[in-house]
């Protein structure tokens, strides 16, 4: 083995997993500083594109407004382009990606091609009723149409249960699935995540 070559598998690549409102974005924003990771949220990228009325934004808008998932290939291409744009990154937190088995497989292929791999998938857990309450509250200030209507929120949970929840098994089979209790103060949850990430 070439001892001068850095072991790229040492790069921390974390996948934050969990239903809408579980706190993925909030916690990723807190933790990225501590670990010097780049936070990539596919939801934020879509919203940025919608705000700027790009072709991608126009394509994604109707799905997001309805609380449906955006088609896989569109999402995968966007995520890969974002990673490619940041060659200096020392590691990543993927927040809200992958959300389907096709996305998880595409991510593995993409990372393997760069001698990289997901380090861990971390699911933040909270009950649906608490999540609905949090999202409706967030909707009062976020301006997000998908946070303002309980039916759309429940549709996002259905999308999660049908398409995203099966990824638990996918990552368990790779020995990379972890859960963290998502109920508590920001600091408490962040401390739980830090303990877990330090043990990985
Ligand atoms: P989020 O901000 O993560 O709650 O995402 C908001 C919305 O963006 C979702 O309800 C989907 O419509 C879309 N979205 C975000 N990430 C993905 C993804 N990985 N696959 C498909 N759609 C996504």
PDB file of C-alpha atoms and ligand atoms in Angstrom:
ATOM      1  CA  UNK A   1       0.000   0.000   0.000  1.00  0.00           C
ATOM      2  CA  UNK A   2       1.195   3.507  -0.785  1.00  0.00           C
ATOM      3  CA  UNK A   3       1.717   4.939   2.678  1.00  0.00           C
ATOM      4  CA  UNK A   4       1.652   8.501   1.342  1.00  0.00           C
ATOM      5  CA  UNK A   5      -1.896   8.158   0.072  1.00  0.00           C
ATOM      6  CA  UNK A   6      -4.433   9.391   2.618  1.00  0.00           C
ATOM      7  CA  UNK A   7      -6.950   6.797   3.637  1.00  0.00           C
ATOM      8  CA  UNK A   8     -10.027   8.373   2.152  1.00  0.00           C
ATOM      9  CA  UNK A   9     -12.255   5.966   4.045  1.00  0.00           C
ATOM     10  CA  UNK A  10     -11.329   8.063   7.099  1.00  0.00           C
ATOM     11  CA  UNK A  11     -13.447  10.894   5.726  1.00  0.00           C
ATOM     12  CA  UNK A  12     -16.570  11.330   7.889  1.00  0.00           C
ATOM     13  CA  UNK A  13     -19.672  11.035   5.777  1.00  0.00           C
ATOM     14  CA  UNK A  14     -22.786  11.125   7.932  1.00  0.00           C
ATOM     15  CA  UNK A  15     -26.340  10.594   6.759  1.00  0.00           C
ATOM     16  CA  UNK A  16     -28.983  12.238   8.957  1.00  0.00           C
ATOM     17  CA  UNK A  17     -32.143  10.259   8.767  1.00  0.00           C
ATOM     18  CA  UNK A  18     -35.566  10.869  10.272  1.00  0.00           C
ATOM     19  CA  UNK A  19     -39.029  12.169   9.504  1.00  0.00           C
ATOM     20  CA  UNK A  20     -39.686  15.803   8.629  1.00  0.00           C
ATOM     21  CA  UNK A  21     -39.402  17.863  11.798  1.00  0.00           C
ATOM     22  CA  UNK A  22     -37.102  15.391  13.554  1.00  0.00           C
ATOM     23  CA  UNK A  23     -34.409  18.072  13.832  1.00  0.00           C
ATOM     24  CA  UNK A  24     -31.975  16.899  11.154  1.00  0.00           C
ATOM     25  CA  UNK A  25     -31.292  20.359   9.729  1.00  0.00           C
ATOM     26  CA  UNK A  26     -31.010  22.056  13.102  1.00  0.00           C
ATOM     27  CA  UNK A  27     -28.625  19.453  14.486  1.00  0.00           C
ATOM     28  CA  UNK A  28     -26.568  19.276  11.286  1.00  0.00           C
ATOM     29  CA  UNK A  29     -26.083  23.047  11.416  1.00  0.00           C
ATOM     30  CA  UNK A  30     -24.833  22.750  15.029  1.00  0.00           C
ATOM     31  CA  UNK A  31     -22.562  19.755  14.476  1.00  0.00           C
ATOM     32  CA  UNK A  32     -20.944  20.658  11.163  1.00  0.00           C
ATOM     33  CA  UNK A  33     -18.758  23.264  12.915  1.00  0.00           C
ATOM     34  CA  UNK A  34     -17.450  20.812  15.524  1.00  0.00           C
ATOM     35  CA  UNK A  35     -16.469  18.209  12.977  1.00  0.00           C
ATOM     36  CA  UNK A  36     -15.589  20.512  10.073  1.00  0.00           C
ATOM     37  CA  UNK A  37     -18.110  18.889   7.789  1.00  0.00           C
ATOM     38  CA  UNK A  38     -20.031  20.332   4.876  1.00  0.00           C
ATOM     39  CA  UNK A  39     -23.790  20.239   5.488  1.00  0.00           C
ATOM     40  CA  UNK A  40     -25.752  19.377   2.354  1.00  0.00           C
ATOM     41  CA  UNK A  41     -29.543  19.515   2.684  1.00  0.00           C
ATOM     42  CA  UNK A  42     -31.379  18.475  -0.474  1.00  0.00           C
ATOM     43  CA  UNK A  43     -34.512  20.263   0.817  1.00  0.00           C
ATOM     44  CA  UNK A  44     -32.537  23.519   1.199  1.00  0.00           C
ATOM     45  CA  UNK A  45     -31.026  23.078  -2.274  1.00  0.00           C
ATOM     46  CA  UNK A  46     -34.478  22.613  -3.786  1.00  0.00           C
ATOM     47  CA  UNK A  47     -35.832  25.647  -1.925  1.00  0.00           C
ATOM     48  CA  UNK A  48     -32.867  27.731  -3.107  1.00  0.00           C
ATOM     49  CA  UNK A  49     -33.598  26.703  -6.692  1.00  0.00           C
ATOM     50  CA  UNK A  50     -37.308  27.452  -6.295  1.00  0.00           C
ATOM     51  CA  UNK A  51     -36.545  30.893  -4.869  1.00  0.00           C
ATOM     52  CA  UNK A  52     -34.274  31.624  -7.817  1.00  0.00           C
ATOM     53  CA  UNK A  53     -36.754  30.132 -10.295  1.00  0.00           C
ATOM     54  CA  UNK A  54     -34.143  27.888 -11.937  1.00  0.00           C
ATOM     55  CA  UNK A  55     -35.231  25.071 -14.251  1.00  0.00           C
ATOM     56  CA  UNK A  56     -34.530  22.627 -11.403  1.00  0.00           C
ATOM     57  CA  UNK A  57     -36.623  24.733  -9.026  1.00  0.00           C
ATOM     58  CA  UNK A  58     -39.548  24.859 -11.438  1.00  0.00           C
ATOM     59  CA  UNK A  59     -39.385  21.118 -11.860  1.00  0.00           C
ATOM     60  CA  UNK A  60     -39.237  20.411  -8.124  1.00  0.00           C
ATOM     61  CA  UNK A  61     -41.831  22.923  -6.960  1.00  0.00           C
ATOM     62  CA  UNK A  62     -45.048  20.984  -7.528  1.00  0.00           C
ATOM     63  CA  UNK A  63     -43.669  17.895  -5.765  1.00  0.00           C
ATOM     64  CA  UNK A  64     -42.484  19.876  -2.771  1.00  0.00           C
ATOM     65  CA  UNK A  65     -45.699  21.879  -2.490  1.00  0.00           C
ATOM     66  CA  UNK A  66     -47.673  18.643  -2.370  1.00  0.00           C
ATOM     67  CA  UNK A  67     -45.329  17.021   0.158  1.00  0.00           C
ATOM     68  CA  UNK A  68     -44.282  14.372  -2.384  1.00  0.00           C
ATOM     69  CA  UNK A  69     -40.714  13.309  -3.045  1.00  0.00           C
ATOM     70  CA  UNK A  70     -38.965  14.830  -6.059  1.00  0.00           C
ATOM     71  CA  UNK A  71     -38.043  12.137  -8.637  1.00  0.00           C
ATOM     72  CA  UNK A  72     -34.895  10.181  -7.807  1.00  0.00           C
ATOM     73  CA  UNK A  73     -32.690  11.033 -10.760  1.00  0.00           C
ATOM     74  CA  UNK A  74     -33.270  14.778 -10.404  1.00  0.00           C
ATOM     75  CA  UNK A  75     -32.345  14.569  -6.722  1.00  0.00           C
ATOM     76  CA  UNK A  76     -29.349  12.301  -7.243  1.00  0.00           C
ATOM     77  CA  UNK A  77     -27.909  14.552  -9.982  1.00  0.00           C
ATOM     78  CA  UNK A  78     -28.334  17.618  -7.771  1.00  0.00           C
ATOM     79  CA  UNK A  79     -26.643  15.947  -4.783  1.00  0.00           C
ATOM     80  CA  UNK A  80     -23.723  14.665  -6.827  1.00  0.00           C
ATOM     81  CA  UNK A  81     -23.193  18.088  -8.430  1.00  0.00           C
ATOM     82  CA  UNK A  82     -23.108  19.668  -4.972  1.00  0.00           C
ATOM     83  CA  UNK A  83     -20.487  17.202  -3.727  1.00  0.00           C
ATOM     84  CA  UNK A  84     -18.391  17.756  -6.880  1.00  0.00           C
ATOM     85  CA  UNK A  85     -18.574  21.519  -6.302  1.00  0.00           C
ATOM     86  CA  UNK A  86     -16.831  21.114  -2.952  1.00  0.00           C
ATOM     87  CA  UNK A  87     -13.632  19.144  -3.518  1.00  0.00           C
ATOM     88  CA  UNK A  88     -12.014  20.808  -0.482  1.00  0.00           C
ATOM     89  CA  UNK A  89     -14.604  19.404   1.951  1.00  0.00           C
ATOM     90  CA  UNK A  90     -13.175  17.272   4.729  1.00  0.00           C
ATOM     91  CA  UNK A  91     -16.396  15.358   5.175  1.00  0.00           C
ATOM     92  CA  UNK A  92     -20.138  15.695   4.785  1.00  0.00           C
ATOM     93  CA  UNK A  93     -23.441  15.625   6.598  1.00  0.00           C
ATOM     94  CA  UNK A  94     -26.160  14.627   4.176  1.00  0.00           C
ATOM     95  CA  UNK A  95     -29.475  15.890   5.543  1.00  0.00           C
ATOM     96  CA  UNK A  96     -32.581  14.529   3.848  1.00  0.00           C
ATOM     97  CA  UNK A  97     -30.643  12.385   1.367  1.00  0.00           C
ATOM     98  CA  UNK A  98     -30.917   9.531   0.539  1.00  0.00           C
ATOM     99  CA  UNK A  99     -34.672   9.151   0.936  1.00  0.00           C
ATOM    100  CA  UNK A 100     -35.234   6.094  -1.303  1.00  0.00           C
ATOM    101  CA  UNK A 101     -33.405   2.837  -1.932  1.00  0.00           C
ATOM    102  CA  UNK A 102     -32.512   4.018  -5.459  1.00  0.00           C
ATOM    103  CA  UNK A 103     -30.920   7.131  -3.966  1.00  0.00           C
ATOM    104  CA  UNK A 104     -29.006   5.092  -1.381  1.00  0.00           C
ATOM    105  CA  UNK A 105     -27.669   2.774  -4.068  1.00  0.00           C
ATOM    106  CA  UNK A 106     -26.724   5.705  -6.300  1.00  0.00           C
ATOM    107  CA  UNK A 107     -24.929   7.323  -3.359  1.00  0.00           C
ATOM    108  CA  UNK A 108     -22.955   4.157  -2.630  1.00  0.00           C
ATOM    109  CA  UNK A 109     -21.923   3.859  -6.287  1.00  0.00           C
ATOM    110  CA  UNK A 110     -20.963   7.525  -6.426  1.00  0.00           C
ATOM    111  CA  UNK A 111     -18.880   7.340  -3.228  1.00  0.00           C
ATOM    112  CA  UNK A 112     -17.243   4.009  -4.079  1.00  0.00           C
ATOM    113  CA  UNK A 113     -16.088   5.531  -7.368  1.00  0.00           C
ATOM    114  CA  UNK A 114     -14.222   8.131  -5.299  1.00  0.00           C
ATOM    115  CA  UNK A 115     -12.846   5.642  -2.782  1.00  0.00           C
ATOM    116  CA  UNK A 116     -15.291   6.955  -0.183  1.00  0.00           C
ATOM    117  CA  UNK A 117     -18.122   5.428   1.831  1.00  0.00           C
ATOM    118  CA  UNK A 118     -20.926   6.458   4.180  1.00  0.00           C
ATOM    119  CA  UNK A 119     -19.507   6.333   7.726  1.00  0.00           C
ATOM    120  CA  UNK A 120     -22.845   6.172   9.531  1.00  0.00           C
ATOM    121  CA  UNK A 121     -26.542   6.794   9.190  1.00  0.00           C
ATOM    122  CA  UNK A 122     -28.138   8.423  12.206  1.00  0.00           C
ATOM    123  CA  UNK A 123     -31.907   8.456  12.680  1.00  0.00           C
ATOM    124  CA  UNK A 124     -33.439  11.103  14.931  1.00  0.00           C
ATOM    125  CA  UNK A 125     -36.610   9.695  16.418  1.00  0.00           C
ATOM    126  CA  UNK A 126     -39.790  11.391  17.652  1.00  0.00           C
ATOM    127  CA  UNK A 127     -43.493  10.529  17.536  1.00  0.00           C
ATOM    128  CA  UNK A 128     -45.693  11.739  14.668  1.00  0.00           C
ATOM    129  CA  UNK A 129     -47.839  13.898  16.939  1.00  0.00           C
ATOM    130  CA  UNK A 130     -44.833  15.757  18.295  1.00  0.00           C
ATOM    131  CA  UNK A 131     -43.488  16.202  14.767  1.00  0.00           C
ATOM    132  CA  UNK A 132     -46.790  17.606  13.455  1.00  0.00           C
ATOM    133  CA  UNK A 133     -46.822  20.078  16.326  1.00  0.00           C
ATOM    134  CA  UNK A 134     -43.217  21.139  15.624  1.00  0.00           C
ATOM    135  CA  UNK A 135     -43.790  21.498  11.877  1.00  0.00           C
ATOM    136  CA  UNK A 136     -46.984  23.548  12.227  1.00  0.00           C
ATOM    137  CA  UNK A 137     -45.112  25.806  14.635  1.00  0.00           C
ATOM    138  CA  UNK A 138     -42.183  26.088  12.213  1.00  0.00           C
ATOM    139  CA  UNK A 139     -44.695  26.858   9.435  1.00  0.00           C
ATOM    140  CA  UNK A 140     -45.769  30.004  11.285  1.00  0.00           C
ATOM    141  CA  UNK A 141     -42.376  31.551  10.518  1.00  0.00           C
ATOM    142  CA  UNK A 142     -40.665  29.412   7.844  1.00  0.00           C
ATOM    143  CA  UNK A 143     -42.984  30.456   5.035  1.00  0.00           C
ATOM    144  CA  UNK A 144     -42.840  26.842   3.831  1.00  0.00           C
ATOM    145  CA  UNK A 145     -46.137  25.817   2.268  1.00  0.00           C
ATOM    146  CA  UNK A 146     -45.391  22.183   3.127  1.00  0.00           C
ATOM    147  CA  UNK A 147     -45.189  23.073   6.849  1.00  0.00           C
ATOM    148  CA  UNK A 148     -48.526  24.862   7.027  1.00  0.00           C
ATOM    149  CA  UNK A 149     -51.055  22.169   6.299  1.00  0.00           C
ATOM    150  CA  UNK A 150     -51.456  19.074   8.472  1.00  0.00           C
ATOM    151  CA  UNK A 151     -52.567  16.986   5.494  1.00  0.00           C
ATOM    152  CA  UNK A 152     -49.387  17.799   3.566  1.00  0.00           C
ATOM    153  CA  UNK A 153     -47.321  17.070   6.653  1.00  0.00           C
ATOM    154  CA  UNK A 154     -49.033  13.666   7.058  1.00  0.00           C
ATOM    155  CA  UNK A 155     -48.388  13.017   3.342  1.00  0.00           C
ATOM    156  CA  UNK A 156     -44.683  13.673   3.947  1.00  0.00           C
ATOM    157  CA  UNK A 157     -44.812  11.099   6.768  1.00  0.00           C
ATOM    158  CA  UNK A 158     -46.507   8.618   4.383  1.00  0.00           C
ATOM    159  CA  UNK A 159     -43.768   9.188   1.807  1.00  0.00           C
ATOM    160  CA  UNK A 160     -41.229   8.588   4.565  1.00  0.00           C
ATOM    161  CA  UNK A 161     -42.915   5.393   5.794  1.00  0.00           C
ATOM    162  CA  UNK A 162     -43.249   3.949   2.300  1.00  0.00           C
ATOM    163  CA  UNK A 163     -40.033   5.031   0.608  1.00  0.00           C
ATOM    164  CA  UNK A 164     -37.499   6.115   3.229  1.00  0.00           C
ATOM    165  CA  UNK A 165     -38.133   3.803   6.200  1.00  0.00           C
ATOM    166  CA  UNK A 166     -36.958   0.717   4.217  1.00  0.00           C
ATOM    167  CA  UNK A 167     -33.477   2.296   4.151  1.00  0.00           C
ATOM    168  CA  UNK A 168     -33.153   1.371   7.826  1.00  0.00           C
ATOM    169  CA  UNK A 169     -32.715  -2.245   6.715  1.00  0.00           C
ATOM    170  CA  UNK A 170     -30.356  -1.212   3.895  1.00  0.00           C
ATOM    171  CA  UNK A 171     -27.982   0.508   6.311  1.00  0.00           C
ATOM    172  CA  UNK A 172     -28.460  -2.061   9.089  1.00  0.00           C
ATOM    173  CA  UNK A 173     -27.235  -4.702   6.652  1.00  0.00           C
ATOM    174  CA  UNK A 174     -24.088  -2.603   6.248  1.00  0.00           C
ATOM    175  CA  UNK A 175     -23.772  -2.218  10.054  1.00  0.00           C
ATOM    176  CA  UNK A 176     -24.190   1.537   9.706  1.00  0.00           C
ATOM    177  CA  UNK A 177     -27.578   2.326  11.238  1.00  0.00           C
ATOM    178  CA  UNK A 178     -27.872   4.197  14.535  1.00  0.00           C
ATOM    179  CA  UNK A 179     -30.799   5.825  16.317  1.00  0.00           C
ATOM    180  CA  UNK A 180     -30.851   8.823  18.617  1.00  0.00           C
ATOM    181  CA  UNK A 181     -33.761  10.051  20.746  1.00  0.00           C
ATOM    182  CA  UNK A 182     -34.883  13.304  19.087  1.00  0.00           C
ATOM    183  CA  UNK A 183     -36.895  14.555  22.074  1.00  0.00           C
ATOM    184  CA  UNK A 184     -35.268  17.062  24.396  1.00  0.00           C
ATOM    185  CA  UNK A 185     -33.505  20.398  24.241  1.00  0.00           C
ATOM    186  CA  UNK A 186     -31.238  21.238  21.295  1.00  0.00           C
ATOM    187  CA  UNK A 187     -28.229  20.860  23.582  1.00  0.00           C
ATOM    188  CA  UNK A 188     -29.334  17.477  24.928  1.00  0.00           C
ATOM    189  CA  UNK A 189     -29.892  16.076  21.447  1.00  0.00           C
ATOM    190  CA  UNK A 190     -26.656  17.548  20.177  1.00  0.00           C
ATOM    191  CA  UNK A 191     -24.787  15.937  23.116  1.00  0.00           C
ATOM    192  CA  UNK A 192     -26.341  12.542  22.293  1.00  0.00           C
ATOM    193  CA  UNK A 193     -25.279  12.903  18.662  1.00  0.00           C
ATOM    194  CA  UNK A 194     -21.753  13.955  19.631  1.00  0.00           C
ATOM    195  CA  UNK A 195     -21.353  10.919  21.893  1.00  0.00           C
ATOM    196  CA  UNK A 196     -22.481   8.675  19.078  1.00  0.00           C
ATOM    197  CA  UNK A 197     -20.381  10.328  16.346  1.00  0.00           C
ATOM    198  CA  UNK A 198     -17.270  10.195  18.560  1.00  0.00           C
ATOM    199  CA  UNK A 199     -17.799   6.468  19.008  1.00  0.00           C
ATOM    200  CA  UNK A 200     -18.015   5.754  15.281  1.00  0.00           C
TER     201      UNK A 200
HETATM  202  P1  LIG B   1     -36.870  18.679   3.672  1.00  0.00           P
HETATM  203  O1  LIG B   1     -36.407  20.103   3.761  1.00  0.00           O
HETATM  204  O2  LIG B   1     -35.754  17.704   3.846  1.00  0.00           O
HETATM  205  O3  LIG B   1     -38.038  18.403   4.585  1.00  0.00           O
HETATM  206  O4  LIG B   1     -37.401  18.459   2.171  1.00  0.00           O
HETATM  207  C1  LIG B   1     -38.493  19.220   1.678  1.00  0.00           C
HETATM  208  C2  LIG B   1     -39.016  18.575   0.424  1.00  0.00           C
HETATM  209  O5  LIG B   1     -37.993  18.556  -0.577  1.00  0.00           O
HETATM  210  C3  LIG B   1     -39.442  17.115   0.560  1.00  0.00           C
HETATM  211  O6  LIG B   1     -40.761  16.989   1.073  1.00  0.00           O
HETATM  212  C4  LIG B   1     -39.342  16.647  -0.886  1.00  0.00           C
HETATM  213  O7  LIG B   1     -40.408  17.141  -1.658  1.00  0.00           O
HETATM  214  C5  LIG B   1     -38.075  17.369  -1.353  1.00  0.00           C
HETATM  215  N1  LIG B   1     -36.868  16.549  -1.088  1.00  0.00           N
HETATM  216  C6  LIG B   1     -35.838  16.834  -0.236  1.00  0.00           C
HETATM  217  N2  LIG B   1     -34.915  15.868  -0.246  1.00  0.00           N
HETATM  218  C7  LIG B   1     -35.358  14.932  -1.117  1.00  0.00           C
HETATM  219  C8  LIG B   1     -34.864  13.660  -1.552  1.00  0.00           C
HETATM  220  N3  LIG B   1     -33.708  13.159  -1.072  1.00  0.00           N
HETATM  221  N4  LIG B   1     -35.597  12.984  -2.476  1.00  0.00           N
HETATM  222  C9  LIG B   1     -36.743  13.480  -2.969  1.00  0.00           C
HETATM  223  N5  LIG B   1     -37.288  14.637  -2.577  1.00  0.00           N
HETATM  224  C10 LIG B   1     -36.607  15.374  -1.658  1.00  0.00           C
END
